[in-house]
Structure formats: structure tokens, C-alpha cells
Short mmCIF file of C-alpha atoms and ligand atoms in Angstrom, two decimals:
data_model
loop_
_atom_site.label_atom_id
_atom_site.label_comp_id
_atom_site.label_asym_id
_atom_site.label_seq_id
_atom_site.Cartn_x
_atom_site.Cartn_y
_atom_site.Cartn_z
CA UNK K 171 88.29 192.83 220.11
CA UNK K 172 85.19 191.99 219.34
CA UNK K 173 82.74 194.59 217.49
CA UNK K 174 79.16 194.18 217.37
CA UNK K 175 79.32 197.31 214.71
CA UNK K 176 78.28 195.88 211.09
CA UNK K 177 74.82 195.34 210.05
CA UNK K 178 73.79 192.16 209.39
CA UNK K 179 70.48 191.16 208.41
CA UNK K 180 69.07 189.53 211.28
CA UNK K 181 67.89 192.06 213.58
CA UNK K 182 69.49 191.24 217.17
CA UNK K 183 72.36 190.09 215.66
CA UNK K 184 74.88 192.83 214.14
CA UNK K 185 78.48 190.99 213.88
CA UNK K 186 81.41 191.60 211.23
CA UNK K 187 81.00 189.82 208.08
CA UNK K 188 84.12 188.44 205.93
CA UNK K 189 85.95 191.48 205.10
CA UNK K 190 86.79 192.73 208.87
CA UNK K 191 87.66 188.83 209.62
CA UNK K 192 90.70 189.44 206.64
CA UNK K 193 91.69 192.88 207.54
CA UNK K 194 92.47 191.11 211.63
CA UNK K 195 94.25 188.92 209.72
CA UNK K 196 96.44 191.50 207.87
CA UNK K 197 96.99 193.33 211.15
CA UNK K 198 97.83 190.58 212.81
CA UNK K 199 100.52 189.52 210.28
CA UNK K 200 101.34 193.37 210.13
CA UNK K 201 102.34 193.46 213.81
CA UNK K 202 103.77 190.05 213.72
CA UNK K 203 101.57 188.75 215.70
CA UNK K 204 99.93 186.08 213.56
CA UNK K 205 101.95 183.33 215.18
CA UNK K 206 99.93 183.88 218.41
CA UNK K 207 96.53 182.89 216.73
CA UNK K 208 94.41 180.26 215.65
CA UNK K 209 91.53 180.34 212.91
CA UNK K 210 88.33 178.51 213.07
CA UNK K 211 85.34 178.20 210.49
CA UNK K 212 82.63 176.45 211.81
CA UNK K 213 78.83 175.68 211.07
CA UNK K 214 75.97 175.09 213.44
CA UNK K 215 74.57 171.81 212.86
CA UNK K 216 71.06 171.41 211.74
CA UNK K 217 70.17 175.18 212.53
CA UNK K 218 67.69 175.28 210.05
CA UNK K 219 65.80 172.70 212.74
CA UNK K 220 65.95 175.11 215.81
CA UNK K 221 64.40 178.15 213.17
CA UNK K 222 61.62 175.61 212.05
CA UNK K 223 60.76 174.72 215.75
CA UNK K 224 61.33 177.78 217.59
CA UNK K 225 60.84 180.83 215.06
CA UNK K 226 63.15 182.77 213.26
CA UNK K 227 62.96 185.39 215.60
CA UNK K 228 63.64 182.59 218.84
CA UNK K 229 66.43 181.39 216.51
CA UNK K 230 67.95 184.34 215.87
CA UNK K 231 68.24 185.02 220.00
CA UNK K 232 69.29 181.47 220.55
CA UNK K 233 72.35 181.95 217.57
CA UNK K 234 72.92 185.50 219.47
CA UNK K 235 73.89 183.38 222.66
CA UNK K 236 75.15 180.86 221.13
CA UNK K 237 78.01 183.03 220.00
CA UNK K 238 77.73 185.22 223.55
CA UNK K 239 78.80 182.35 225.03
CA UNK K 240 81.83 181.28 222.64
CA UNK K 241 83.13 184.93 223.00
CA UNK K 242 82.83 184.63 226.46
CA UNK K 243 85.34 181.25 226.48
CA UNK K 244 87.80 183.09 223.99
CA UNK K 245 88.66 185.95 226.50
CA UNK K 246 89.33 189.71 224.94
CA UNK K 247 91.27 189.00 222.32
CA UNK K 248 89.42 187.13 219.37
CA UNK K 249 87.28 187.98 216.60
CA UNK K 250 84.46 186.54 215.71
CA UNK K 251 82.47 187.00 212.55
CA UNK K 252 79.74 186.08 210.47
CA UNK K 253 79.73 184.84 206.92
CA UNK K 254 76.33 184.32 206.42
CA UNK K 255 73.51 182.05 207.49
CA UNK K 256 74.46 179.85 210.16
CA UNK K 257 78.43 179.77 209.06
CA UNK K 258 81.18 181.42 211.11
CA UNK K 259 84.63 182.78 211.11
CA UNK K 260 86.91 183.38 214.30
CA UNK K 261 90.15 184.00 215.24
CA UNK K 262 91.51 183.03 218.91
CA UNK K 263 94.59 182.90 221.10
CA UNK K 264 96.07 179.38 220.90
CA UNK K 265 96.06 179.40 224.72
CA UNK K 266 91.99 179.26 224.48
CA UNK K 267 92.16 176.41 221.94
CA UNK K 268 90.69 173.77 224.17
CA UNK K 269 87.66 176.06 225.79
CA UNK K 270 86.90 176.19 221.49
CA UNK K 271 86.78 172.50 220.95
CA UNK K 272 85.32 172.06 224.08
CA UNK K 273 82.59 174.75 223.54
CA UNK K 274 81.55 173.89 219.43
CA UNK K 275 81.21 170.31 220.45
CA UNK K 276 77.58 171.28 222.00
CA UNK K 277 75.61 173.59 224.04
CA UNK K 278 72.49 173.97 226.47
CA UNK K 279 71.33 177.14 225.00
CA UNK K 280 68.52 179.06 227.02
CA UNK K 281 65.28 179.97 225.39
CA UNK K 282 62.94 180.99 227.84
CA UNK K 283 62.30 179.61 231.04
CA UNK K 284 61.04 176.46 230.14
CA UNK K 285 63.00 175.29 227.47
CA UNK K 286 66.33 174.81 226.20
CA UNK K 287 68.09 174.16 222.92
CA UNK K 288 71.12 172.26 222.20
CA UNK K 289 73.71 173.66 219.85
CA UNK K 290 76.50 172.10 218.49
CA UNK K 291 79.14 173.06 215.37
CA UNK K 292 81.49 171.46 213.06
CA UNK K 293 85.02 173.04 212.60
CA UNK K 294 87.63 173.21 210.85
CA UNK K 295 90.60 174.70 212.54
CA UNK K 296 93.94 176.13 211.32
CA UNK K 297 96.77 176.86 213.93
CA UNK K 298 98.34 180.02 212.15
CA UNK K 299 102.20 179.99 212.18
CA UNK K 300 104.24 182.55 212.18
CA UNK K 301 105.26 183.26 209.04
CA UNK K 302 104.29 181.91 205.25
CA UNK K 303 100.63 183.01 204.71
CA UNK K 304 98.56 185.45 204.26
CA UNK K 305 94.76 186.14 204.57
CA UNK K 306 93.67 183.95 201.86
CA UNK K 307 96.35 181.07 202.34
CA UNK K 308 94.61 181.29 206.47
CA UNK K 309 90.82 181.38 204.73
CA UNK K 310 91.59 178.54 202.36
CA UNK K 311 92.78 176.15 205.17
CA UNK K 312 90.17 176.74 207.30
CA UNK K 313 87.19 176.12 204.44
CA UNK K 314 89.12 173.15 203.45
CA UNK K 315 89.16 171.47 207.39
CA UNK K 316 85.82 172.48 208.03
CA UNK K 317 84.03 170.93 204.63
CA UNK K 318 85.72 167.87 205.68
CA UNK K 319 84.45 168.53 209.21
CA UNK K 320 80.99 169.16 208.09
CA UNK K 321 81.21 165.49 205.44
CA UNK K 322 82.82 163.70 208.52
CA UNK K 323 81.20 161.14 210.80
CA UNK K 324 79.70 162.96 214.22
CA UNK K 325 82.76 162.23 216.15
CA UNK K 326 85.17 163.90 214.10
CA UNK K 327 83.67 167.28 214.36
CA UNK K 328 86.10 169.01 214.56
CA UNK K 329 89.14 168.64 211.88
CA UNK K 330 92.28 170.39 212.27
CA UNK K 331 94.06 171.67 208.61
CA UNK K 332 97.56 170.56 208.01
CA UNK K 333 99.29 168.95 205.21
CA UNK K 334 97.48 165.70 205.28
CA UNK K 335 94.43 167.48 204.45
CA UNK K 336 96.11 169.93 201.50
CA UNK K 337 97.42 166.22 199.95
CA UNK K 338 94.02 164.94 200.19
CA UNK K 339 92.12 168.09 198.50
CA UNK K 340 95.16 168.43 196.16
CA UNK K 341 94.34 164.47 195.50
CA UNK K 342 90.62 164.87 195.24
CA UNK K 343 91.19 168.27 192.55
CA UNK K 344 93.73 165.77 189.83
CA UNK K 345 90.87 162.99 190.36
CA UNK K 346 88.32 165.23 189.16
CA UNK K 347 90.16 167.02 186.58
CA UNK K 348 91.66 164.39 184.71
CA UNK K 349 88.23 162.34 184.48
CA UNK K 350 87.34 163.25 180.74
CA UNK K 351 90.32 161.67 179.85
CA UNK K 352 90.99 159.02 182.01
CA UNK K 353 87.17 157.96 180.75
CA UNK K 354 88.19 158.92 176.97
CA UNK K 355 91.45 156.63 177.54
CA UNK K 356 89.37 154.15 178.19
CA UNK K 357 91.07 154.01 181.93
CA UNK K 358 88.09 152.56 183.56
CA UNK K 359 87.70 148.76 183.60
CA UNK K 360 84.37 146.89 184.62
CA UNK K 361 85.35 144.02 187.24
CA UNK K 362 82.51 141.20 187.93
CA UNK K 363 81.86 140.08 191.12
CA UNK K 364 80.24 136.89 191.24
CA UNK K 365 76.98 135.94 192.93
CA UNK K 366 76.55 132.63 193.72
CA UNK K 367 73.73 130.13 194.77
CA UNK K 368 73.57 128.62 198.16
CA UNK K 369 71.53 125.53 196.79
CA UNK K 370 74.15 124.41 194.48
CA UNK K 371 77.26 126.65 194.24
CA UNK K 372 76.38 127.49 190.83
CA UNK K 373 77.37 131.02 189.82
CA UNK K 374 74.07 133.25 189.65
CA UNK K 375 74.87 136.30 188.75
CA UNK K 376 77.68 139.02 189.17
CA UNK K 377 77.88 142.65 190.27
CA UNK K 378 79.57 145.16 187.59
CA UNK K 379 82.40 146.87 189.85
CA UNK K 380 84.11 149.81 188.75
CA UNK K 381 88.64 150.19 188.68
CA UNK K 382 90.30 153.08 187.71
CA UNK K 383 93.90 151.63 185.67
CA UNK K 384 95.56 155.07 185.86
CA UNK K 385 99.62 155.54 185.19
CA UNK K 386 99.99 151.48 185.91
CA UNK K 387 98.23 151.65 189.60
CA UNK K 388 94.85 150.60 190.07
CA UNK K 389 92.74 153.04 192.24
CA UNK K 390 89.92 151.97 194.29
CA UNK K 391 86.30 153.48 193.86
CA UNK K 392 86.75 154.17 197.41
CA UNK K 393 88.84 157.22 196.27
CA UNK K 394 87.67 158.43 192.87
CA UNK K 395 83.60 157.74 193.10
CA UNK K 396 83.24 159.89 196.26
CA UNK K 397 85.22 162.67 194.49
CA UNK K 398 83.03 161.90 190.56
CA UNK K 399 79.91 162.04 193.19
CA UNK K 400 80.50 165.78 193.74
CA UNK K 401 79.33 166.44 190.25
CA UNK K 402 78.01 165.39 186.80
CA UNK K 403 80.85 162.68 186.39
CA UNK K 404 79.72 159.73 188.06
CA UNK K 405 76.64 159.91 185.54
CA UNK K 406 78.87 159.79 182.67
CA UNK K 407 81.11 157.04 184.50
CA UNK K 408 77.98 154.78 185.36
CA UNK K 409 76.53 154.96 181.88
CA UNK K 410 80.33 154.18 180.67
CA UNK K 411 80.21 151.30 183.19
CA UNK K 412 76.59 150.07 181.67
CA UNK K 413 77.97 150.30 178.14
CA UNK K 414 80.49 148.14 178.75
CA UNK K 415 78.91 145.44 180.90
CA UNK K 416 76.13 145.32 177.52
CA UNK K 417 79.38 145.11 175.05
CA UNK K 418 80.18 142.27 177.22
CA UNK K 419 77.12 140.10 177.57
CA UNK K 420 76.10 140.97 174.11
CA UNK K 421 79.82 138.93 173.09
CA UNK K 422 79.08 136.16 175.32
CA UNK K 423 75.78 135.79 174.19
CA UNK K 424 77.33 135.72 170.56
CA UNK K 425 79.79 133.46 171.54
CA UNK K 426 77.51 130.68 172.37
CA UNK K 427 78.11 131.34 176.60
CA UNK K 428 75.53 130.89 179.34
CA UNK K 429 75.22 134.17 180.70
CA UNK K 430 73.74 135.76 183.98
CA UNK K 431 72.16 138.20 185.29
CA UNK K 432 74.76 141.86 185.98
CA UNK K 433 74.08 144.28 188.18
CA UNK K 434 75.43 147.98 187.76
CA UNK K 435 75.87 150.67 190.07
CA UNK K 436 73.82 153.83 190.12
CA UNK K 437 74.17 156.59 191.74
CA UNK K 438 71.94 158.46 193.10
CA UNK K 439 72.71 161.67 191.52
CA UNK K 440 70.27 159.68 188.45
CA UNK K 441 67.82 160.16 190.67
CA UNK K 442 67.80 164.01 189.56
CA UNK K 443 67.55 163.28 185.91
CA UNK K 444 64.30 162.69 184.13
CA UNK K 445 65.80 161.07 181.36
CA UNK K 446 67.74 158.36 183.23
CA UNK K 447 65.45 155.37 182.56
CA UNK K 448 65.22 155.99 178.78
CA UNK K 449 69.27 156.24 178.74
CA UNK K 450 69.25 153.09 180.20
CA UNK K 451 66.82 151.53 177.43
CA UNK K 452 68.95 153.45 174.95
CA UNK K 453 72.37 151.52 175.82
CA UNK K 454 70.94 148.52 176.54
CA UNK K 455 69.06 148.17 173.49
CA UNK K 456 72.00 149.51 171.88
CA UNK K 457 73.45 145.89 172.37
CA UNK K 458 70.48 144.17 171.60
CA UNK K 459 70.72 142.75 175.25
CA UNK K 460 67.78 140.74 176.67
CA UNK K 461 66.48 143.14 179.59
CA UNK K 462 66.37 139.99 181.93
CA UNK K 463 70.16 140.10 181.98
CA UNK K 464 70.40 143.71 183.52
CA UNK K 465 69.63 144.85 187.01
CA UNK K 466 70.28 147.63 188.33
CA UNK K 467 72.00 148.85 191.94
CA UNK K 468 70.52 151.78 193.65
CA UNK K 469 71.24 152.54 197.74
CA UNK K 470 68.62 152.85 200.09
CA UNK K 471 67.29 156.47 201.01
CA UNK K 472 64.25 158.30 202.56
CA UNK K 473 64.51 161.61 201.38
CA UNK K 474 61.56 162.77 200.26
CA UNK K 475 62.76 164.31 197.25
CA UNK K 476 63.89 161.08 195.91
CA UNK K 477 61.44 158.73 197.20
CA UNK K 478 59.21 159.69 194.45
CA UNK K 479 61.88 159.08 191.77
CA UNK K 480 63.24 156.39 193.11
CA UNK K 481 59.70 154.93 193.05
CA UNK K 482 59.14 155.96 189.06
CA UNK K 483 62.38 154.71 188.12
CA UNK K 484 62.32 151.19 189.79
CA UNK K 485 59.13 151.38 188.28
CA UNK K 486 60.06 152.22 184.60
CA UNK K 487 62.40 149.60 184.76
CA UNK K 488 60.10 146.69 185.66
CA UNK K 489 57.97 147.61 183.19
CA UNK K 490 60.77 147.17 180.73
CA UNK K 491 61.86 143.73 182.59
CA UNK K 492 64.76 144.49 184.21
CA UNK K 493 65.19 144.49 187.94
CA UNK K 494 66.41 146.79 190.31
CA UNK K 495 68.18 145.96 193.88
CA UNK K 496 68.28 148.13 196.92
CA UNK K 497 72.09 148.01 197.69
CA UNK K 498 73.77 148.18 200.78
CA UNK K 499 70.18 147.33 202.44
CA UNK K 500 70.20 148.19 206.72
CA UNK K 501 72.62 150.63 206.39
CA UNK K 502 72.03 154.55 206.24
CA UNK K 503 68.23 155.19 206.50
CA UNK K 504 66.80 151.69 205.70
CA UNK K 505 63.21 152.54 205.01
CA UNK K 506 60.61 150.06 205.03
CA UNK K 507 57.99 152.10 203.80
CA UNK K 508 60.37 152.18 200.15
CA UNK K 509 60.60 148.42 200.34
CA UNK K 510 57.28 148.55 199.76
CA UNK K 511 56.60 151.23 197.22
CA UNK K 512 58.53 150.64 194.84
CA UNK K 513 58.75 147.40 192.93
CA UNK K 514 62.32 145.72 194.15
CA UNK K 515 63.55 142.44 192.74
CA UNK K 516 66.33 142.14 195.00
CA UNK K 517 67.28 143.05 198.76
CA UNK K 518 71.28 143.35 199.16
CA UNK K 519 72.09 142.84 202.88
CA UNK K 520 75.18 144.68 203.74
CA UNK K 521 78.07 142.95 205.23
CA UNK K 522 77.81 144.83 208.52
CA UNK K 523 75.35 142.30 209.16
CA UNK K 524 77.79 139.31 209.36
CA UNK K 525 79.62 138.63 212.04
CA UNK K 526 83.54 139.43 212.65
CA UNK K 527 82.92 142.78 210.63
CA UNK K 528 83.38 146.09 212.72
CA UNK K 529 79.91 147.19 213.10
CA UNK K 530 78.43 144.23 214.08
CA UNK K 531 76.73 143.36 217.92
CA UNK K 532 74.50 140.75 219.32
CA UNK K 533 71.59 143.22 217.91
CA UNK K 534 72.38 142.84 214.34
CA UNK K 535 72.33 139.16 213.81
CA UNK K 536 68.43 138.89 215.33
CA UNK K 537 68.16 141.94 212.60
CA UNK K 538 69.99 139.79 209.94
CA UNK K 539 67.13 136.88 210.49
CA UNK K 540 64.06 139.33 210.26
CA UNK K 541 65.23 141.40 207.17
CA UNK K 542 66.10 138.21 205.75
CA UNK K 543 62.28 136.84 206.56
CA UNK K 544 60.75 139.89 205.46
CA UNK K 545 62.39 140.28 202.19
CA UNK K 546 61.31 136.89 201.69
CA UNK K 547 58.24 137.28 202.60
CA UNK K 548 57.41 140.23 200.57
CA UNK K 549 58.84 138.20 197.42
CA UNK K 550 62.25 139.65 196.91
CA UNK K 551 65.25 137.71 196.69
CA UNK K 552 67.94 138.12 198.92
CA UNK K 553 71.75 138.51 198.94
CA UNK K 554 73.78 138.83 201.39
CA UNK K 555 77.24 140.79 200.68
CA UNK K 556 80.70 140.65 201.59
CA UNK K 557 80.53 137.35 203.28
CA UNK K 558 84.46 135.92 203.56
CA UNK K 559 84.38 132.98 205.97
CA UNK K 560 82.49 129.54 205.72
CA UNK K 561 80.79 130.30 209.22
CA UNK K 562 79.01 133.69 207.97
CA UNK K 563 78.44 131.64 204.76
CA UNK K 564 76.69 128.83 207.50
CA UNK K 565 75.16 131.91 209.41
CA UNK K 566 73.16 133.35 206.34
CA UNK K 567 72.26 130.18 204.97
CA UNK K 568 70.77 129.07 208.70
CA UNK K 569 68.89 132.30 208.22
CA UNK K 570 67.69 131.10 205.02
CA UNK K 571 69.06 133.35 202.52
CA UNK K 572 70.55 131.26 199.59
CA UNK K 573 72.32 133.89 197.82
CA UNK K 574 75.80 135.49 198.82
CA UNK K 575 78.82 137.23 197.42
CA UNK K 576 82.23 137.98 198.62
CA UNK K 577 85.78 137.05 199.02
CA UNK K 578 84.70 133.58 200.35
CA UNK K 579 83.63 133.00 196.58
CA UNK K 580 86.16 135.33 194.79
CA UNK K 581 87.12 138.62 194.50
CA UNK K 582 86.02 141.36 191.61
CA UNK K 583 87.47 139.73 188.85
CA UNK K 584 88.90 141.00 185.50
CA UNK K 585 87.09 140.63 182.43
CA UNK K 586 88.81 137.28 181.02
CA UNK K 587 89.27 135.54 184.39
CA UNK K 588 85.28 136.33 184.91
CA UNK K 589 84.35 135.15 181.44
CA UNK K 590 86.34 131.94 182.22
CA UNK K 591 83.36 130.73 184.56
CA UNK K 592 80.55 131.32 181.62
CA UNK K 593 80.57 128.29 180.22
CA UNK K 594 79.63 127.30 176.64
CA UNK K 595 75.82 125.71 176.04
P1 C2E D 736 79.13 148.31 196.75
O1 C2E D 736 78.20 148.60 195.63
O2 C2E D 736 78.54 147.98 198.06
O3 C2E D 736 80.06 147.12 196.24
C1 C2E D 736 80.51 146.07 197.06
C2 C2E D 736 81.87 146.36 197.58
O4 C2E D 736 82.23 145.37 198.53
C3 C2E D 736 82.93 146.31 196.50
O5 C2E D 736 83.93 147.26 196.84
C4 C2E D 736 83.49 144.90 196.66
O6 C2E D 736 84.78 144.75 196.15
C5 C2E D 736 83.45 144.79 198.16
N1 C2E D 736 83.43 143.40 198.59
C6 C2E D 736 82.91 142.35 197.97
N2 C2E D 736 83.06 141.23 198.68
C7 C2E D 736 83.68 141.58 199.83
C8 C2E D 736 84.13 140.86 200.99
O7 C2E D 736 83.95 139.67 201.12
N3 C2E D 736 84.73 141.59 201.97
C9 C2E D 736 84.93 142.91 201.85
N4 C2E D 736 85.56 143.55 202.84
N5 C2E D 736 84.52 143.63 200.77
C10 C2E D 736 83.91 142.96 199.78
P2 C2E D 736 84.58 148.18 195.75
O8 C2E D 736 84.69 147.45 194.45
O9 C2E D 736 85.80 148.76 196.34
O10 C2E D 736 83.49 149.31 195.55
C11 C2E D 736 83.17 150.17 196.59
C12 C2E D 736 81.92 150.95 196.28
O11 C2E D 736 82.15 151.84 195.20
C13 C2E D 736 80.76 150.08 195.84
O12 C2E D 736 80.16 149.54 196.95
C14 C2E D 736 79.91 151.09 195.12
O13 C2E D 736 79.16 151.83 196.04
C15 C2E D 736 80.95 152.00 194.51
N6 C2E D 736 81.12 151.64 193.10
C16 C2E D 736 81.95 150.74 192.52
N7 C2E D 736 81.80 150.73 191.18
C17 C2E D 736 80.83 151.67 190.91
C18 C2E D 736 80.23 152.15 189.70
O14 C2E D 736 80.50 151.72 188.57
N8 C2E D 736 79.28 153.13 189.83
C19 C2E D 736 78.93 153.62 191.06
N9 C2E D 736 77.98 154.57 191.10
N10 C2E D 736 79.47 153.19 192.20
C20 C2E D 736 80.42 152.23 192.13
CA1 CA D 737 76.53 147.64 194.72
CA1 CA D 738 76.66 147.05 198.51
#
């Protein structure tokens, strides 16, 4: 079925675009043969890599067999299609879904006769029943199980659409929508964490932690920060979250209480905005809140693009006395190079670095001791989080790091239970 007809605008590589991928879909549902099919919309991973090393013209050739191939596995009836760049469209007989799966997973692709390329896609894969959709119900299911294929981890590739999957986008669409009021309800409550000090047991500090109190259940930020992430709203929500922690400390204070240091969470969509460091100063001095009281969260990360505003940002903020922590530290793209560049206070160890937790190996505790030494070495203090047992607690301090949080200590606590611990001077 397949037609190499439409122009497309790499040369070598005519295919159908969108439109003839809908109109096999109306045929097919036409001749009531839809049942008989399965959709796919898959990407090629890192494509742009293969063009940058080989040439557009070599990539272009490589994609063109790439795809030679697939139609090759999916036998005379399927149609394949184009949407643009290096996303694609097919539809196959069910009986060839395994040569698919099998096939997107990864290919040897032949460049000339010394070199190859490997290929591999992410999909997202709909199998079409017989009756109860139509083109765009079939194009919607697809998008939707290969965006989730594409955000997945490598092994999940491929991700099939079914119901599970609508809940979870249907989920993720009410999470964003109902944000300006959730936040204008006043639906988001700051939890503290506390940090404590291996010396003495004395409570340190505390991390600000962010829970969403919405129709009497509380949500975790593992579900709602992901989906505010996506877009302007986890600004809004970490400058809510700031406010609040300053409202807070700037009562304590009043009320005669010792106070420490609290961190806050930043994403790293701030990164983007030039004005992020002065909103900071805004709220904080809104409060009237001594600087050394504030620190800020940010996660590791060695894009290029943001190593230079990470760098002015941690930056600003020393300058204006309050520290900044890299969070989740060894996790990701730990880079070195930005431990180093940027003025740090604090090194947060992540808790895949204690024992009993599921990434950990041999490998990572002789890590645990060196990141530990370096960070002390290069004057940061160090934290280690998520530590729940007395024998991690043991592990960490062996590796002399005096400063932990976790369940071992307590949990995110509310506001009054947290407060409880701050005692009068
Ligand atoms: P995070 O910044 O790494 O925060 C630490 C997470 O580890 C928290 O999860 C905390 O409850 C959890 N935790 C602490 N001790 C233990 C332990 O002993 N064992 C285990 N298993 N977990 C422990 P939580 O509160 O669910 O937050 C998850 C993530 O959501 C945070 O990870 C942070 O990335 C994000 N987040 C939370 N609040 C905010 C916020 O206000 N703004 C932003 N941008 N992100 C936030
Ligand atoms: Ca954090
Ligand atoms: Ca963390």
C-alpha cells in the first residue's frame, strides 16, 4: 500500500504526509476493515545526532532505509507516512505487530561501506478495534502513547494506548486546569522537612515541601509538579511556596522562636527568567526576613543553556547572602565542572546513595565516600537525603557527613507540628 508519491522536502525521501495517513484510516473504517489494524506514531531518537555527524544529505539516506527496512517487516499492507522531521505515522496488520516492536527498538543502518549507524524509535501504539472511532479518536491515542513513550525511561519505549493512559492524560488536563484556583484557594500547603545535625541531634534546618489539599485528599508533588512543570505554573507555585515559608519565619521570628535556615524548591524553568533573582529579593524582603534564613534548592544539570544561568543566579544570590544547594546531587548529569563554577553552599546527596534503596550497588557506596570528601573538601556542606534506618544514618556519618534528613528523623511535617520544634529564646 505503500506510495512513495507526495513530495516531501527532503530530496530522496518523497512519503505521504498526515492527510493520506487519515484518509487510510477512513477507508479502512469505510470497508470495515479497521478492526484488522494497528496504528503507530513513533520518533527516531536523537536523529538530530546522526544529521550533525553524518550530513544532512547521509541522514536523509540513512532515515530513507531506516523506513525501507520497517516497510519491509510490515509486509504489503501498511502505510507508512511522514509528519515531519524525524516523526512518523503507520498503520499495520496486527499479525506484524511483533516484527514493529521488534524493529523500532533499534537498527544497524548501512552508510557506506565502512560504517554503520544505529537507529532506534519511541512509539506509541494503538490496537484499532473494530468499531467506536474515527480518524481523529485513532490520531489522538497514538500522540498521547507515544509522548509518554518519548518522556519514558529507555526501556519503556514503546507504550501501548488504552484506558490507563486516557485516565492519566484526562488526570494530568484537571491538574493543570484547575491550578489558578486551587493556588487562589489557597489549596497549597508548605510542609517542613527537618534537617538535622549529626553532632548533636539538634534540628538544623528544614526543607519547604510542597502538598496539594484538594476536595479533602492530599496529592503528592509526585503528580501535580511534573504536570505545573509543563508550563508557566510551577513559577507561580514556587514563588507561592517562597511567600509562604517568609510569612512563616517572619511570625516565628516575631514570636520570640529560634529559627533555621529553609530551603525552597526551584525549578528549573527559573532558570529561563531574567528576573528570577530580583523576585526572590522582592518576597523575601517583603517579610523583612534575614537572607541567612533562606536557601534555595536547584537540581543539578549540564546543559549548556543553563549552565550560564545557573551560574549568575547562584551567584546573585550569594551576593545577597543567601545560599543555594544543588539538590538531588549524583543523580541525572552530576557535573563537576558546575560544582565548581558556581558558588554552592550546600551539596544534597540523593538517597540512591544509601543502601537498601533500589538503585543502589557495591559502586555507589565507594561513590557516596568520595562525593562526600569532595564536597567537603571544596567547602560545601553536605546532606545526605532520605536516610530512614539507623544503619544508613551510621553509614553517612562513617563517611563523615554530619547532616541528614528523612523519615529516620520525621516526615514533612505540617505547619504547627513543625513550629512545635522551634523553640522560644
Ligand atoms: P526533593 O526536592 O528531592 O524532595 C525530597 C523528597 O524526598 C520529598 O518528597 C520528601 O518527602 C522525600 N523524602 C524525605 N525523606 C525521605 C525518606 O526518608 N525516604 C523517602 N523514600 N523519601 C523521603 P515529596 O515531598 O513527595 O516531593 C517530591 C519532589 O517534588 C521533591 O523532591 C521536589 O523535586 C518536588 N517538589 C516538592 N515541593 C516542591 C515545590 O514547592 N517546588 C518545586 N519546584 N518542586 C517541589
Ligand atoms: Ca529538594
Ligand atoms: Ca532532593
Amino acid at each position: 500500500m505503500i506510495d512513495y508519491t507526495v513530495n516531501n522536502e527532503d530530496e530522496g525521501l518523497e512519503i505521504n504526509g498526515l492527510d493520506y495517513f487519515l484518509n487510510c484510516i477512513d477507508d479502512l473504517i469505510e470497508i470495515g476493515e479497521i478492526g484488522l489494524f494497528g496504528a503507530c506514531r513513533f520518533n527516531l531518537k536523537n536523529f538530530s545526532v546522526v544529521n550533525d555527524q553524518l550530513g544532512r544529505a547521509n541522514g536523509t539516506k540513512v532515515m530513507r532505509r531506516f523506513l525501507d527496512g520497517l516497510a519491509l517487516k510490515l509486509g504489503v499492507d501498511h502505510v507508512l507516512c511522514r509528519l515531519g522531521g524525524d516523526n512518523f505515522v503507520a498503520l499495520f496488520h496486527k499479525s506484524c505487530l511483533d516484527e514493529l516492536r521488534y524493529y523500532l527498538k533499534g537498527q544497524d543502518i548501512y552508510v557506506n561501506e565502512e560504517e554503520t549507524v544505529y537507529v532506534s524509535a519511541s512509539a506509541g501504539i494503538f490496537m484499532i478495534p473494530e468499531s467506536g472511532v474515527d480518524k481523529y479518536y485513532v490520531m489522538e491515542a497514538i500522540s498521547m502513547a507515544a509522548k509518554s513513550a518519548k518522556d519514558a525511561v529507555a526501556m519503556d519505549y514503546i507504550v501501548f494506548y488504552d484506558h490507563g493512559l486516557q485516565a492519566k492524560d484526562e488526570r494530568e488536563k484537571y491538574i493543570h486546569n484547575v491550578f489558578a484556583q486551587a493556588l487562589e484557594n489557597r489549596e497549597f500547603k508548605v510542609y517542613y522537612q527537618p534537617k538535622v545535625n549529626l553532632k548533636n541531634y539538634m534540628l538544623t534546618g528544614a526543607e519547604a515541601l510542597c502538598r496539594w489539599v484538594h476536595n479533602g485528599e492530599v496529592v503528592s508533588p509526585g503528580e501535580f509538579i511534573p504536570v505545573y512543570e509543563k508550563s508557566q505554573a510551577i513559577c507561580k507555585l514556587d514563588f507561592y511556596m517562597l511567600e509562604q515559608v517568609c510569612k512563616d519565619l517572619r511570625r516565628w521570628i516575631d514570636e520570640g522562636r529560634q529559627v533555621v535556615r529553609i530551603s525552597v524548591n526551584l525549578s528549573r524553568r527559573h532558570l529561563r527568567n531574567q528576573k528570577t533573582l530580583s523576585n526572590i529579593l522582592e518576597i523575601v524582603d517583603r517579610y523583612n526576613v534575614p537572607h541567612e534564613y533562606i536557601e534555595i534548592e536547584l537540581t543539578e544539570t549540564t546543559m549548556d543553556q543553563n549552565f550560564d544561568s545557573i551560574k549568575r543566579l547562584v551567584t546573585g544570590l550569594k551576593n545577597n547572602g543567601i545560599a543555594s544547594s544543588v539538590d538531588d546531587f549524583g543523580t541525572g548529569y552530576s557535573s563537576l565542572n558546575m560544582l565548581r563554577e558556581a558558588p554552592w553552599e550546600v551539596l544534597k546527596i540523593d538517597r540512591s546513595y544509601l543502601p537498601d534503596t533500589k538503585k543502589y550497588d557495591e559502586k555507589r557506596q565507594s561513590m557516596l565516600k568520595h562525593i562526600i570528601a569532595i564536597a567537603s573538601d571544596m567547602g560545601f556542606e553536605c546532606i545526605v537525603e532520605g536516610v530512614e534506618t539507623l544503619e544508613q544514618l551510621k553509614l553517612i556519618k562513617r563517611n563523615n557527613c554530619f547532616m541528614a534528613q528523612g523519615y529516620y528523623f520525621d516526615r514533612p511535617l505540617p505547619v504547627w507540628e513543625f513550629e512545635e520544634k522551634l523553640t522560644y529564646e
